[in-house]
Coordinates of N, CA and C in Angstrom, one line a residue:
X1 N 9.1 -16.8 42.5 CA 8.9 -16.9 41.1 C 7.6 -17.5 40.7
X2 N 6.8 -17.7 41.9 CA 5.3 -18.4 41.5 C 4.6 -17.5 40.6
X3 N 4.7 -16.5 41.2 CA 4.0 -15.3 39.8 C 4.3 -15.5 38.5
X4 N 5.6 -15.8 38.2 CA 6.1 -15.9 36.6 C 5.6 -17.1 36.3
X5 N 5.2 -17.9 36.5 CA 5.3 -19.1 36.4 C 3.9 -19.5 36.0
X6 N 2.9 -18.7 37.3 CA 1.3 -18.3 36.3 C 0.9 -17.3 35.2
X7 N 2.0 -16.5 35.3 CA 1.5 -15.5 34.3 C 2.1 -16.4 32.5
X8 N 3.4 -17.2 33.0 CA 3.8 -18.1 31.6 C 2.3 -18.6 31.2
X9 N 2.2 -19.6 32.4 CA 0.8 -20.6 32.1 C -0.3 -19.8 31.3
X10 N -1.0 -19.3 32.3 CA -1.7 -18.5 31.6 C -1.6 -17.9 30.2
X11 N -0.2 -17.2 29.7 CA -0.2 -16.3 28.6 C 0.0 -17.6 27.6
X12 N 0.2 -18.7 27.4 CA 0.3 -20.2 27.0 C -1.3 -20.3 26.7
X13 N -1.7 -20.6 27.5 CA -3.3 -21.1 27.7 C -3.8 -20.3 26.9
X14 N -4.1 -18.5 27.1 CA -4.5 -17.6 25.7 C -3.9 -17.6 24.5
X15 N -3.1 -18.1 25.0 CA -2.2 -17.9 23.3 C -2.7 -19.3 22.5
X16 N -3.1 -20.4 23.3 CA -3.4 -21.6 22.7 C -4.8 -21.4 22.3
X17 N -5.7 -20.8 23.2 CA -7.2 -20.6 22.9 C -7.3 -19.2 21.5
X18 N -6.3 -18.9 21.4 CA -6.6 -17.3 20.5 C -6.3 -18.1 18.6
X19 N -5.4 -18.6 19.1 CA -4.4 -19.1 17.5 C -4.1 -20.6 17.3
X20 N -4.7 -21.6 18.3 CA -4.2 -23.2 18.3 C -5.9 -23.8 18.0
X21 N -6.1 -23.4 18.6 CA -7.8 -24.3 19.2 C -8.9 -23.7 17.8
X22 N -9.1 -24.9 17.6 CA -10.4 -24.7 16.3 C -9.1 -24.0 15.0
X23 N -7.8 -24.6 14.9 CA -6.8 -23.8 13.9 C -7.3 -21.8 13.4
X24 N -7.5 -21.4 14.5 CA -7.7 -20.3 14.2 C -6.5 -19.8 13.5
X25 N -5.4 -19.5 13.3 CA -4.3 -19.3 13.5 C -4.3 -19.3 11.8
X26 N -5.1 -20.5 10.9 CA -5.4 -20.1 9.8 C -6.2 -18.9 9.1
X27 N -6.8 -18.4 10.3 CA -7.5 -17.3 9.6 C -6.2 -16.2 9.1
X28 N -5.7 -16.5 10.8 CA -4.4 -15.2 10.1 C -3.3 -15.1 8.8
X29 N -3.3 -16.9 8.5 CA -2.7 -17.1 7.3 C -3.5 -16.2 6.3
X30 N -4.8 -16.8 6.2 CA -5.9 -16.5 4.7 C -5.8 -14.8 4.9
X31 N -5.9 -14.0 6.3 CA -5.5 -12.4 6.3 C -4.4 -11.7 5.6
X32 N -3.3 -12.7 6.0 CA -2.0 -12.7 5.2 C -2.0 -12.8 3.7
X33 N -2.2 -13.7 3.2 CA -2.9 -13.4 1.8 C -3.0 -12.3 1.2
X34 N -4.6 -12.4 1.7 CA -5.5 -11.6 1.2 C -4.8 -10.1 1.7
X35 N -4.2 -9.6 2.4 CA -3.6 -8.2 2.7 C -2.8 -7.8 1.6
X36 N -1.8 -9.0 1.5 CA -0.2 -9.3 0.3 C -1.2 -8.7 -1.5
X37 N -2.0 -9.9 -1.5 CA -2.7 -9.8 -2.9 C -3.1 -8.4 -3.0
X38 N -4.1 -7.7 -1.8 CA -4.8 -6.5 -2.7 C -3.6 -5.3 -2.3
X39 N -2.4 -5.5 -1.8 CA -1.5 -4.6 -1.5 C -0.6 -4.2 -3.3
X40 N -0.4 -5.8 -3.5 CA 0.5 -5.5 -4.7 C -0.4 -5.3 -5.9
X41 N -1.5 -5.4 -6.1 CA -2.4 -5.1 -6.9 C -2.6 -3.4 -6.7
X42 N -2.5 -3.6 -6.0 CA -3.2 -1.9 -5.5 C -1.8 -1.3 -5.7
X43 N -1.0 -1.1 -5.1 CA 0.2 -0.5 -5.7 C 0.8 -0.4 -7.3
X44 N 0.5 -1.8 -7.7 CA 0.4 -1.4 -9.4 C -0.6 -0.7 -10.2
X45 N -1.7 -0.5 -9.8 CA -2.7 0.2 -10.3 C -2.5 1.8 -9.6
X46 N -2.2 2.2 -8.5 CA -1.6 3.3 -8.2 C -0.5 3.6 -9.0
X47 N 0.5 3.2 -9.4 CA 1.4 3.7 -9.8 C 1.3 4.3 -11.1
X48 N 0.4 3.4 -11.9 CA -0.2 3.3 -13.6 C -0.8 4.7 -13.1
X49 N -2.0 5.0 -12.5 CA -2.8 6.1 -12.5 C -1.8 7.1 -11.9
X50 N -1.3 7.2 -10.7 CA -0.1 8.6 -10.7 C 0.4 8.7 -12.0
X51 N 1.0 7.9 -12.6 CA 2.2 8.4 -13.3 C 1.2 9.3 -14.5
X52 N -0.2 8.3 -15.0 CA -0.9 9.2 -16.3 C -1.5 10.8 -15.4
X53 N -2.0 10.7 -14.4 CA -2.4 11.6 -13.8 C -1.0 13.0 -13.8
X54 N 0.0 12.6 -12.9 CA 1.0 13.5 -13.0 C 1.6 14.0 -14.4
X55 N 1.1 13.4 -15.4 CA 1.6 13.9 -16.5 C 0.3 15.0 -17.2
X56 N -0.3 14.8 -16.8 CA -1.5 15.5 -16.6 C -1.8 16.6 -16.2
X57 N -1.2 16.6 -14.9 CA -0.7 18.0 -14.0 C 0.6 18.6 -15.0
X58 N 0.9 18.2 -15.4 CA 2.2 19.1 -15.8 C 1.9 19.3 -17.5
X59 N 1.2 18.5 -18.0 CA 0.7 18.9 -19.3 C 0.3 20.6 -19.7
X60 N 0.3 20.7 -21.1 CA 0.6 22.4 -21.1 C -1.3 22.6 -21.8
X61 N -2.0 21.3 -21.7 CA -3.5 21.7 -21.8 C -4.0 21.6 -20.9
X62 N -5.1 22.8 -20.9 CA -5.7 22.8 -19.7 C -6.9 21.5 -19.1
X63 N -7.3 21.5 -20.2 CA -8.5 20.2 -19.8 C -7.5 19.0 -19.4
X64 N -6.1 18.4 -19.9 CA -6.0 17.4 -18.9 C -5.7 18.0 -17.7
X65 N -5.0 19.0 -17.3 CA -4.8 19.8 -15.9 C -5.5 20.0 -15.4
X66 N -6.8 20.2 -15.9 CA -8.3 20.5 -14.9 C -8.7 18.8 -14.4
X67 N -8.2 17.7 -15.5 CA -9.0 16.6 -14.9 C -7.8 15.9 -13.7
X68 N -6.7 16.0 -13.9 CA -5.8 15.9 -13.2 C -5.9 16.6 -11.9
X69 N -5.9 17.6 -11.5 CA -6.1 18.6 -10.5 C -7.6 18.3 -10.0
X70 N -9.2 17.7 -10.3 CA -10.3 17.5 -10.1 C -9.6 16.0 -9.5
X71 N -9.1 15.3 -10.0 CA -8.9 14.0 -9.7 C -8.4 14.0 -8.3
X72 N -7.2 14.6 -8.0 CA -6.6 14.8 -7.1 C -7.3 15.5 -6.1
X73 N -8.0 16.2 -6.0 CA -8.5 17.1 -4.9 C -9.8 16.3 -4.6
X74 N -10.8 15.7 -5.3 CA -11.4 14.7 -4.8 C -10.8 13.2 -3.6
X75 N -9.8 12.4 -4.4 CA -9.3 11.7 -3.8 C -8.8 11.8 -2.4
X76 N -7.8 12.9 -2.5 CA -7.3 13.4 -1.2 C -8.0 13.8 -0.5
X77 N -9.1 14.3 -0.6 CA -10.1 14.9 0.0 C -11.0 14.3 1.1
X78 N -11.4 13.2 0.3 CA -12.3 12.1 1.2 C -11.7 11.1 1.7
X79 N -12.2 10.4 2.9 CA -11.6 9.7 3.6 C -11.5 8.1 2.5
X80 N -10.3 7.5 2.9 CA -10.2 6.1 1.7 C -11.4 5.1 2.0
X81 N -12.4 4.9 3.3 CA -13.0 3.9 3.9 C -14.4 4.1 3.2
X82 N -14.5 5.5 2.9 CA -15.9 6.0 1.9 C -15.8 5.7 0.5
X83 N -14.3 5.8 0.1 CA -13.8 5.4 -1.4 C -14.3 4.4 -1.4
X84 N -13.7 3.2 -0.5 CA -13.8 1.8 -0.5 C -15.4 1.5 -0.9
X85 N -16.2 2.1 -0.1 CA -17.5 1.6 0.1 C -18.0 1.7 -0.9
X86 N -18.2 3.0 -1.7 CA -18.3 3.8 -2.9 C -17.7 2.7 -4.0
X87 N -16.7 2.6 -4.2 CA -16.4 1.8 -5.4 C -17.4 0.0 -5.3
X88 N -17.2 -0.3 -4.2 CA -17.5 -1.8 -3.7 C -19.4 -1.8 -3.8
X89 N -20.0 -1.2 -2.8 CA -21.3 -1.0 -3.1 C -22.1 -0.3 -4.1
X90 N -21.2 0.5 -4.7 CA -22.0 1.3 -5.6 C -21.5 0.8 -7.6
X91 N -20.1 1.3 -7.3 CA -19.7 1.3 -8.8 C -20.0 -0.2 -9.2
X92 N -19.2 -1.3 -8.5 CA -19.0 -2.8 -9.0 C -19.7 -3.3 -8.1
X93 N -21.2 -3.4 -7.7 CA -22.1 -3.7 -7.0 C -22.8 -4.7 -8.3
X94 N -22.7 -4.4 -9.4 CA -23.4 -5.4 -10.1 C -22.7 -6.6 -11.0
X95 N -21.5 -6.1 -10.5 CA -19.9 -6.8 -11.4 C -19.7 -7.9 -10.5
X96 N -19.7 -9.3 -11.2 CA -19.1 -10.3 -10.7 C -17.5 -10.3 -10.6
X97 N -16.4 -9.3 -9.9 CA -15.4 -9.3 -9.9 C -15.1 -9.8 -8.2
X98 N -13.8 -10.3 -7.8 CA -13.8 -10.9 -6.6 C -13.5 -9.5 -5.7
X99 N -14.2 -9.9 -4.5 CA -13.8 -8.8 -3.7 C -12.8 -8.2 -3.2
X100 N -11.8 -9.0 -3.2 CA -10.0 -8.4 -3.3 C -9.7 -7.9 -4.3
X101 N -10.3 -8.0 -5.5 CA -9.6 -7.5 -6.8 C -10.2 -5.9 -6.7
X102 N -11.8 -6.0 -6.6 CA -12.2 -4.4 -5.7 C -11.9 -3.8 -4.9
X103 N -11.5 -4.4 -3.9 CA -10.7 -3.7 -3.0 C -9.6 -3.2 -3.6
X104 N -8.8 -3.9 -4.2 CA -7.8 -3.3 -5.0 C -7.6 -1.8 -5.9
X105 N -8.2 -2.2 -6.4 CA -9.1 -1.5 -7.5 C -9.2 -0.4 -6.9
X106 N -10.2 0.0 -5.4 CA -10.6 0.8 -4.9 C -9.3 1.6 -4.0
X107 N -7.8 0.9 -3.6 CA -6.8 1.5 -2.9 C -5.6 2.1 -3.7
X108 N -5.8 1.2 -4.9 CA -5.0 1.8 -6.3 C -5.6 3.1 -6.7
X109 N -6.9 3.1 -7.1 CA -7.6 4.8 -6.7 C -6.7 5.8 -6.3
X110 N -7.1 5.4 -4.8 CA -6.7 6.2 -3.6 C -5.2 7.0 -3.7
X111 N -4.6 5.3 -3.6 CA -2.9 5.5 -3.8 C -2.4 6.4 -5.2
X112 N -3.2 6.1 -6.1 CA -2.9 7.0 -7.2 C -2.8 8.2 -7.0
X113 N -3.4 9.3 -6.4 CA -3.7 10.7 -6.0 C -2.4 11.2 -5.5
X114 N -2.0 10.0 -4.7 CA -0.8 10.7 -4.5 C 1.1 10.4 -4.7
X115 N 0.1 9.0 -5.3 CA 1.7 8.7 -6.4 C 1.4 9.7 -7.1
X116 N 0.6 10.2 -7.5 CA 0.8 11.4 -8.8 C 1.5 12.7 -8.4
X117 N 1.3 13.2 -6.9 CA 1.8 14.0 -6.8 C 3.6 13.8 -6.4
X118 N 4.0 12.5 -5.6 CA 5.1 12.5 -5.8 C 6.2 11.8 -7.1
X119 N 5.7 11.5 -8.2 CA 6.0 11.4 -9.4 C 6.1 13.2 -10.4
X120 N 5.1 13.4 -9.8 CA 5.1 15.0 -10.2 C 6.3 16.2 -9.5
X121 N 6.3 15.5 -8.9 CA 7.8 16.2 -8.2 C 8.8 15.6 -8.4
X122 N 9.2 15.2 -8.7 CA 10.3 14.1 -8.9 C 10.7 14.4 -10.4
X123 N 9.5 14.7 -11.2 CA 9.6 15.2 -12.5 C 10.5 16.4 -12.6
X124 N 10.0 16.8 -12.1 CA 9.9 18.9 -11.9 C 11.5 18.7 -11.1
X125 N 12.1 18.2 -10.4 CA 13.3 18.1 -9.7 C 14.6 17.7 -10.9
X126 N 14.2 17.4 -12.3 CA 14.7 17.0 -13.0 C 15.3 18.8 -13.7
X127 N 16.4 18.4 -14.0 CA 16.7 19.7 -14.6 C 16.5 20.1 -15.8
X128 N 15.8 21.2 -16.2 CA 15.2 21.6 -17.6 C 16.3 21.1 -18.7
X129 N 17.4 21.4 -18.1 CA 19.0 20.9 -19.3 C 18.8 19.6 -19.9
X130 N 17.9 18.8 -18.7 CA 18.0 17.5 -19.6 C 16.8 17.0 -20.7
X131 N 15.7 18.0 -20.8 CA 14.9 18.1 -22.0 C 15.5 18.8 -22.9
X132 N 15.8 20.0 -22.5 CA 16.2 20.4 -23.8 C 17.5 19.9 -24.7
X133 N 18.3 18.9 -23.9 CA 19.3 18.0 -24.2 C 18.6 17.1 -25.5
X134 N 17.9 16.4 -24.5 CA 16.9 15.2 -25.1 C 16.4 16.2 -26.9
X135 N 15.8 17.1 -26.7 CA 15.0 17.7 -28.0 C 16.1 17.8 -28.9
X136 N 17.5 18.2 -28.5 CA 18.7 18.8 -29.3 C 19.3 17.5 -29.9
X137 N 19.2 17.0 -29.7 CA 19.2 15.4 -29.9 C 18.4 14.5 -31.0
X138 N 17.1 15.4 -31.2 CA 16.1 14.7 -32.1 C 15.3 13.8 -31.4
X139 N 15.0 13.5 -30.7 CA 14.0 12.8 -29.9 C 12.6 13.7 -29.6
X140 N 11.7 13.2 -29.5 CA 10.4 13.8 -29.2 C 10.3 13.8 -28.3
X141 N 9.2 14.5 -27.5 CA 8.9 15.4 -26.2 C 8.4 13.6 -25.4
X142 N 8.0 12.8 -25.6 CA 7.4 11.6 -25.3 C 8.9 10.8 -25.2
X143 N 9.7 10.6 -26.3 CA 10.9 10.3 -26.1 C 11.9 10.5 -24.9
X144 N 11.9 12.2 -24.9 CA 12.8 12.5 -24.1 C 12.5 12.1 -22.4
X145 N 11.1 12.2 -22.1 CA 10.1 11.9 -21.2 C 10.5 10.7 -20.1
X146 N 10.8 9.8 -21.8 CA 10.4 8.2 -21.1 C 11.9 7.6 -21.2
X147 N 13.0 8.6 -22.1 CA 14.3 7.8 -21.8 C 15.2 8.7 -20.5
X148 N 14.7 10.1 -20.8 CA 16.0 10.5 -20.1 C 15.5 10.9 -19.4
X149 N 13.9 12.0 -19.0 CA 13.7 12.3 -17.6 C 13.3 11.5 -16.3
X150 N 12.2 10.5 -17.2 CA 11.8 9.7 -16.1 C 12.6 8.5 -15.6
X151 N 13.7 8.0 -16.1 CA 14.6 7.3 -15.3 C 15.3 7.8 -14.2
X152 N 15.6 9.5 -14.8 CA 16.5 9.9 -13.7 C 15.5 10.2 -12.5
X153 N 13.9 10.7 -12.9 CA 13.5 10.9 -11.6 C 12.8 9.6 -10.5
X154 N 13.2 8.2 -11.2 CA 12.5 7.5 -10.5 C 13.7 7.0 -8.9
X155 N 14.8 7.7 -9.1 CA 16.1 7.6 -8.5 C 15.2 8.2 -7.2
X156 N 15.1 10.0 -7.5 CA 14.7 10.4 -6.3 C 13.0 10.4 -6.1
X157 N 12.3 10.0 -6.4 CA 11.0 9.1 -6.1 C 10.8 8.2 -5.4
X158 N 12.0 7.1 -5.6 CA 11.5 5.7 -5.3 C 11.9 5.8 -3.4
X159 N 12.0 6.4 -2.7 CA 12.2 6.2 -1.5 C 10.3 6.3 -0.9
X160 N 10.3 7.6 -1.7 CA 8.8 8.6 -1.4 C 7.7 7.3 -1.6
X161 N 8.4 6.7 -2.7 CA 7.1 5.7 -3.3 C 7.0 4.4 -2.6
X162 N 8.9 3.9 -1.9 CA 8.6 3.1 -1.0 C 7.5 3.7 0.1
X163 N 7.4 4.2 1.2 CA 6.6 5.0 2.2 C 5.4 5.0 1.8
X164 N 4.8 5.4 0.2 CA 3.4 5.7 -0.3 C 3.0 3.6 0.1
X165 N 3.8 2.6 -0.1 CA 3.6 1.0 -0.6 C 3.4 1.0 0.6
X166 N 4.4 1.0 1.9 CA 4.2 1.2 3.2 C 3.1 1.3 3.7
X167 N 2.8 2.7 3.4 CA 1.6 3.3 4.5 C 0.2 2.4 3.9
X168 N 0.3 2.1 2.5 CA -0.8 1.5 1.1 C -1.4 0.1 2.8
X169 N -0.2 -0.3 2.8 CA -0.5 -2.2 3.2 C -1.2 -2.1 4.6
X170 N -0.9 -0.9 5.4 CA -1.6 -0.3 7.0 C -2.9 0.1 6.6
X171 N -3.1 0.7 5.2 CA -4.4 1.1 5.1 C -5.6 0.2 4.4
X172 N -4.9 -0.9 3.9 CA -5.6 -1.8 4.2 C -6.1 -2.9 4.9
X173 N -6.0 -2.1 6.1 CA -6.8 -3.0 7.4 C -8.2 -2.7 7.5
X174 N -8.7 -1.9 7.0 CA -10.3 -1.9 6.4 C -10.9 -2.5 5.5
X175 N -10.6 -3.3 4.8 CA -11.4 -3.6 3.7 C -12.2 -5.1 4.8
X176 N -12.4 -5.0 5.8 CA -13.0 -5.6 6.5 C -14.6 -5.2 6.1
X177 N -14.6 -4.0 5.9 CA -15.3 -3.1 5.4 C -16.5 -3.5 4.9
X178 N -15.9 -4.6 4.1 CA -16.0 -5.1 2.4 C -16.6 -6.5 2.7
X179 N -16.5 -7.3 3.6 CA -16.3 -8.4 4.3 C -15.2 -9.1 4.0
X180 N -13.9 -8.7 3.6 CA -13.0 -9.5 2.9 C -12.2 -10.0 4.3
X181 N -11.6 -10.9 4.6 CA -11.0 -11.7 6.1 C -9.5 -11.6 5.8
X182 N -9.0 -9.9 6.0 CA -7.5 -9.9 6.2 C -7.2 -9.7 7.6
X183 N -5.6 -9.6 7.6 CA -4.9 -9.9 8.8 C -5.9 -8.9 10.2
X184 N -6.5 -7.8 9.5 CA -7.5 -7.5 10.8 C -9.0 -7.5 11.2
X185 N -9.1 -8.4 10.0 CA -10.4 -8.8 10.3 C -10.3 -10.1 11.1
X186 N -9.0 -11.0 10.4 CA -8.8 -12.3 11.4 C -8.8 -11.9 12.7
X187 N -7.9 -11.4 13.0 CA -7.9 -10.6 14.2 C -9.1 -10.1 14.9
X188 N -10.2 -9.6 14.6 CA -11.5 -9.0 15.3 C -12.6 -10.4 15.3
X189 N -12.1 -11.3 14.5 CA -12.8 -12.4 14.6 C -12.7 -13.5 15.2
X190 N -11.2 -13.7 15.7 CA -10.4 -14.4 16.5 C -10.7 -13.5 18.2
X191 N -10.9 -12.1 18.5 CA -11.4 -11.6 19.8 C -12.8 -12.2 19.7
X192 N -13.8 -12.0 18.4 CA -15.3 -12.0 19.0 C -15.3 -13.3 19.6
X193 N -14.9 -14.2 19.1 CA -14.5 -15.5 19.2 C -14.2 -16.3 20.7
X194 N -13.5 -15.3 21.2 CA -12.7 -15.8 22.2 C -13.0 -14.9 23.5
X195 N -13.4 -13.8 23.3 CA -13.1 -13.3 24.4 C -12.0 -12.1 25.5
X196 N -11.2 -12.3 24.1 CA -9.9 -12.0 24.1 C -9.1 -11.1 23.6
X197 N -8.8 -9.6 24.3 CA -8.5 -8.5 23.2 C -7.4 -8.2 23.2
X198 N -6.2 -8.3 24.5 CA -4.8 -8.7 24.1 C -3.8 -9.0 23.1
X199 N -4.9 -10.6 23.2 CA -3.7 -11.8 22.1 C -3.8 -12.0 20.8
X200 N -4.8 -11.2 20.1 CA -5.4 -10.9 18.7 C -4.8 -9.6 18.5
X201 N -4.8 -8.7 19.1 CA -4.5 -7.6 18.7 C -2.8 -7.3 18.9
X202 N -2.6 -8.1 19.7 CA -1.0 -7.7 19.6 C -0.7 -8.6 18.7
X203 N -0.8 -9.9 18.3 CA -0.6 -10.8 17.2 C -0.6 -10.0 15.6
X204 N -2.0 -9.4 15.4 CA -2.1 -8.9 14.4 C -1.1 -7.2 14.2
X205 N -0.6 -6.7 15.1 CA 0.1 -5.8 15.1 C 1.5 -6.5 15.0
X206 N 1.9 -7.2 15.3 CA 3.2 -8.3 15.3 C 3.3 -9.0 13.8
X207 N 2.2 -9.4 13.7 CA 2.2 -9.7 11.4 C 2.1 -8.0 10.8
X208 N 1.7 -7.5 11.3 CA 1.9 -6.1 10.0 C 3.5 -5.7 10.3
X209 N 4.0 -5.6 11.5 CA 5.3 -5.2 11.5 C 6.5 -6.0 10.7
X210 N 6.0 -7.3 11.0 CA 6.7 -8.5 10.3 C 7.0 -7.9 8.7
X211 N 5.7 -8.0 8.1 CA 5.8 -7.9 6.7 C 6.0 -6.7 6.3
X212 N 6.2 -5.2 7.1 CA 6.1 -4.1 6.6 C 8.2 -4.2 7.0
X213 N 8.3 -4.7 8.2 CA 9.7 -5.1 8.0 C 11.1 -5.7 7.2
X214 N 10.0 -6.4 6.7 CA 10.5 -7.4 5.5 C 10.7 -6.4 4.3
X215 N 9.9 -5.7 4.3 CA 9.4 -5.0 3.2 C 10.3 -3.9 3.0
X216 N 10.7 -3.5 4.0 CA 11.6 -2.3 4.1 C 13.2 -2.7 3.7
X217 N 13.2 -3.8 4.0 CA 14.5 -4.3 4.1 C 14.8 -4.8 2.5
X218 N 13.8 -5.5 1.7 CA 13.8 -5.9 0.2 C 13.8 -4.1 -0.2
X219 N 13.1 -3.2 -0.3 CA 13.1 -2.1 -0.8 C 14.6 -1.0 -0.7
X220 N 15.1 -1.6 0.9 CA 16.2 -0.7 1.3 C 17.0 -1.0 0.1
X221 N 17.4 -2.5 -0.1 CA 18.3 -3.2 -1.2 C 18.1 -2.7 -2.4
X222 N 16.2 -2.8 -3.3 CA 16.5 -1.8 -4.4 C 16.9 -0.5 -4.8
X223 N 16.9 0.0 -3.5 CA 17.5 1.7 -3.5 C 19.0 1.7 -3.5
X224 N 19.5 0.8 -2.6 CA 20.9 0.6 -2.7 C 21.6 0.3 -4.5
X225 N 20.6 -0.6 -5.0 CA 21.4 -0.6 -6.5 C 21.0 0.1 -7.6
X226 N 20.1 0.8 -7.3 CA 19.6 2.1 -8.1 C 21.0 3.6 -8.0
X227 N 21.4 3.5 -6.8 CA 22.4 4.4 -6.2 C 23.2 4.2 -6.3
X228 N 23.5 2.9 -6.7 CA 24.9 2.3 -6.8 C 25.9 3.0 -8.0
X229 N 24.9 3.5 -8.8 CA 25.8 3.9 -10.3 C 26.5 5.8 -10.2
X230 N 25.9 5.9 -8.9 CA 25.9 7.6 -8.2 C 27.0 7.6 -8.1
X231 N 27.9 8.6 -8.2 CA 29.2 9.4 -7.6 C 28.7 10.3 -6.5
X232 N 29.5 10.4 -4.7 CA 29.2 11.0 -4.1 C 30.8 11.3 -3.3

């Protein structure tokens, strides 16, 4: 058992020089942060922009369907790391705004293109009976919209839209980009640092699972009482 016994020591000893020595270990806190902050920022401004965008696509004028459908096929189109850059160095290059809130800014964009398109389905899944319910009723087309269709479609949405928040928080491990110090920048700075490409990188794969875990499990729960009122 001598072998186990060096390979403990040893994986101790990197593990102390990666995350103990010089409190590096804080960086990964401040990555943690700063990931959390421009994740939930960014997902609320995605959701704002799908939902006006998707109404947009299904609107019966053309010019919002042309800006809607232009919106979307740009977005989707180009890679999010060029978005990033583009919004950061060019648009708010002369804006005193902090660089996580740009970042934000810049993934809420992104995420918006295609919250819109699964908000737009989720619309459309809704059955015509319940607008024309809504109108027979006396309510207006905005009325019927906001009481009776889009409640029922945020039922079958919100799984799609957990997965869109999901994939949101993995894709911002670039804004390193930006120079902003999240969980993967701590991580590439804690290797330059050390020497060491192991115990940083499996560390920082081990906090995204953590939180994307956590995440699943608070989300599983709001679907559970969204469903709750279902007959099956």
């Amino acid at each position: 058992m001598a072998w186990f016994h060096e390979w403990t020591a040893d994986f101790a000893d990197t593990f102390t020089r990666c995350f103990i020595k010089d409190d590096r270990y804080k960086l990964l806190l401040e990555g943690i942060g700063v990931t959390i902050k421009v994740s939930l920022l960014a997902v609320l401004i995605g959701i704002i922009i799908g939902l006006l965008i998707a109404l947009c696509n299904l609107s019966k004028k053309k010019l919002l369907r042309f800006i809607g459908g232009i919106y979307t096929d740009v977005i989707r189109g180009t890679p999010s790391v060029t978005q990033l850059m583009i919004i950061y160095f060019v648009i708010f290059a002369s804006i005193g705004l902090d660089k996580w809130i740009i970042a934000a800014i810049a993934f809420g964009i992104n995420s918006g293109a295609y919250v819109s398109e699964i908000i737009r389905a989720g619309i459309l899944s809704i059955d015509k009976g319940q607008t024309e319910a809504g109108r027979s009723l006396g309510l207006s087309a905005y009325q019927t919209m906001t009481r009776i269709v889009i409640p029922q479609a945020v039922k079958n949405i919100f799984p799609a839209l957990c997965n869109e928040f999901i994939v949101l928080i993995k894709e911002t491990a670039i804004v390193g980009y930006v120079g902003l110090m999240d969980i993967q920048k701590a991580g590439d700075f804690i290797k330059s640092a050390t020497f060491e490409a192991f115990m940083p990188l499996i560390g920082t794969a081990v906090i995204y699972y953590v939180l994307i875990k956590i995440l699943t499990i608070l989300l599983n729960r709001i679907e559970k009482r969204l469903r709750a009122s279902e007959v099956r």
